[in-house]
């Protein structure tokens, strides 16, 4: 997942994470909210089962975006999918 925030120069700064061992998407979203700190977020799932690698070694699996957007990309028209956690349903 990616957290985005403006740096001192007004550019978007990226703080990226690979979250492993999550039981389900609810656990991922709870982790995101606990670590978001007001930052913009993108959540991805890897298309392949890629092993955990040492820090600094690039990951190669294709990413499928589940939530959010990259603020450096131009806005594209496309489908919108809204995810609702089971805790949000009455």
Coordinates of C-alpha atoms in Angstrom, one line a residue:
X1 CA 0.0 0.0 0.0
X2 CA 1.0 3.5 -0.6
X3 CA 0.6 6.5 1.6
X4 CA 0.9 9.9 -0.1
X5 CA 1.5 13.4 1.4
X6 CA 2.8 16.7 0.3
X7 CA 6.5 17.3 1.1
X8 CA 8.0 20.7 2.1
X9 CA 8.1 21.7 -1.6
X10 CA 4.5 20.8 -2.4
X11 CA 5.4 17.6 -4.3
X12 CA 3.8 14.3 -3.5
X13 CA 6.0 12.1 -1.2
X14 CA 5.5 8.3 -1.2
X15 CA 5.7 6.0 1.8
X16 CA 5.1 2.4 0.5
X17 CA 4.5 -0.8 2.5
X18 CA 4.1 -4.5 1.7
X19 CA 1.6 -5.9 4.3
X20 CA 1.9 -9.6 4.8
X21 CA 0.0 -12.1 6.8
X22 CA -3.4 -10.3 6.8
X23 CA -6.3 -12.5 7.4
X24 CA -8.7 -10.6 5.2
X25 CA -9.4 -7.2 3.7
X26 CA -11.0 -5.9 6.9
X27 CA -7.7 -6.4 8.7
X28 CA -5.9 -4.6 5.9
X29 CA -8.3 -1.6 6.1
X30 CA -8.0 -1.5 9.9
X31 CA -4.2 -1.4 9.5
X32 CA -4.5 1.4 6.9
X33 CA -6.7 3.5 9.2
X34 CA -4.4 3.0 12.2
X35 CA -1.3 4.1 10.2
X36 CA -2.8 6.6 7.7
X37 CA -2.2 9.8 9.8
X38 CA -4.3 11.9 7.5
X39 CA -2.4 10.8 4.4
X40 CA -3.9 9.9 1.1
X41 CA -3.8 6.1 0.5
X42 CA -3.7 3.5 -2.2
X43 CA -4.3 -0.2 -1.4
X44 CA -3.2 -2.9 -3.8
X45 CA -3.3 -6.7 -3.9
X46 CA -0.5 -8.6 -5.7
X47 CA -1.7 -10.7 -8.6
X48 CA 0.9 -13.5 -7.9
X49 CA 1.9 -15.2 -4.7
X50 CA 5.4 -13.6 -4.3
X51 CA 7.6 -14.4 -1.4
X52 CA 8.7 -11.8 1.1
X53 CA 12.0 -10.3 0.0
X54 CA 14.6 -8.2 1.8
X55 CA 14.1 -4.5 2.0
X56 CA 15.2 -2.7 -1.2
X57 CA 14.8 -5.7 -3.4
X58 CA 12.0 -4.9 -5.9
X59 CA 8.8 -6.8 -6.1
X60 CA 7.7 -8.0 -9.5
X61 CA 4.1 -9.1 -9.1
X62 CA 1.5 -7.1 -11.0
X63 CA -0.6 -4.9 -8.7
X64 CA -4.3 -4.6 -8.7
X65 CA -5.5 -1.4 -7.1
X66 CA -8.4 -1.9 -4.7
X67 CA -8.7 1.5 -3.2
X68 CA -7.4 5.1 -3.7
X69 CA -5.4 6.7 -6.5
X70 CA -2.0 8.0 -7.3
X71 CA -2.1 11.8 -7.0
X72 CA 0.7 12.0 -9.7
X73 CA -1.5 10.4 -12.4
X74 CA -4.0 12.4 -14.3
X75 CA -7.6 11.7 -13.5
X76 CA -9.2 9.0 -15.7
X77 CA -12.8 8.3 -16.2
X78 CA -13.6 4.8 -15.3
X79 CA -15.7 2.5 -13.1
X80 CA -16.0 3.3 -9.4
X81 CA -16.1 0.4 -7.0
X82 CA -17.2 1.2 -3.4
X83 CA -16.1 -1.2 -0.7
X84 CA -18.1 -1.5 2.5
X85 CA -16.7 -3.3 5.5
X86 CA -19.2 -5.6 7.3
X87 CA -18.8 -3.4 10.4
X88 CA -20.3 -0.5 8.4
X89 CA -23.5 -2.3 7.5
X90 CA -26.5 -1.9 9.7

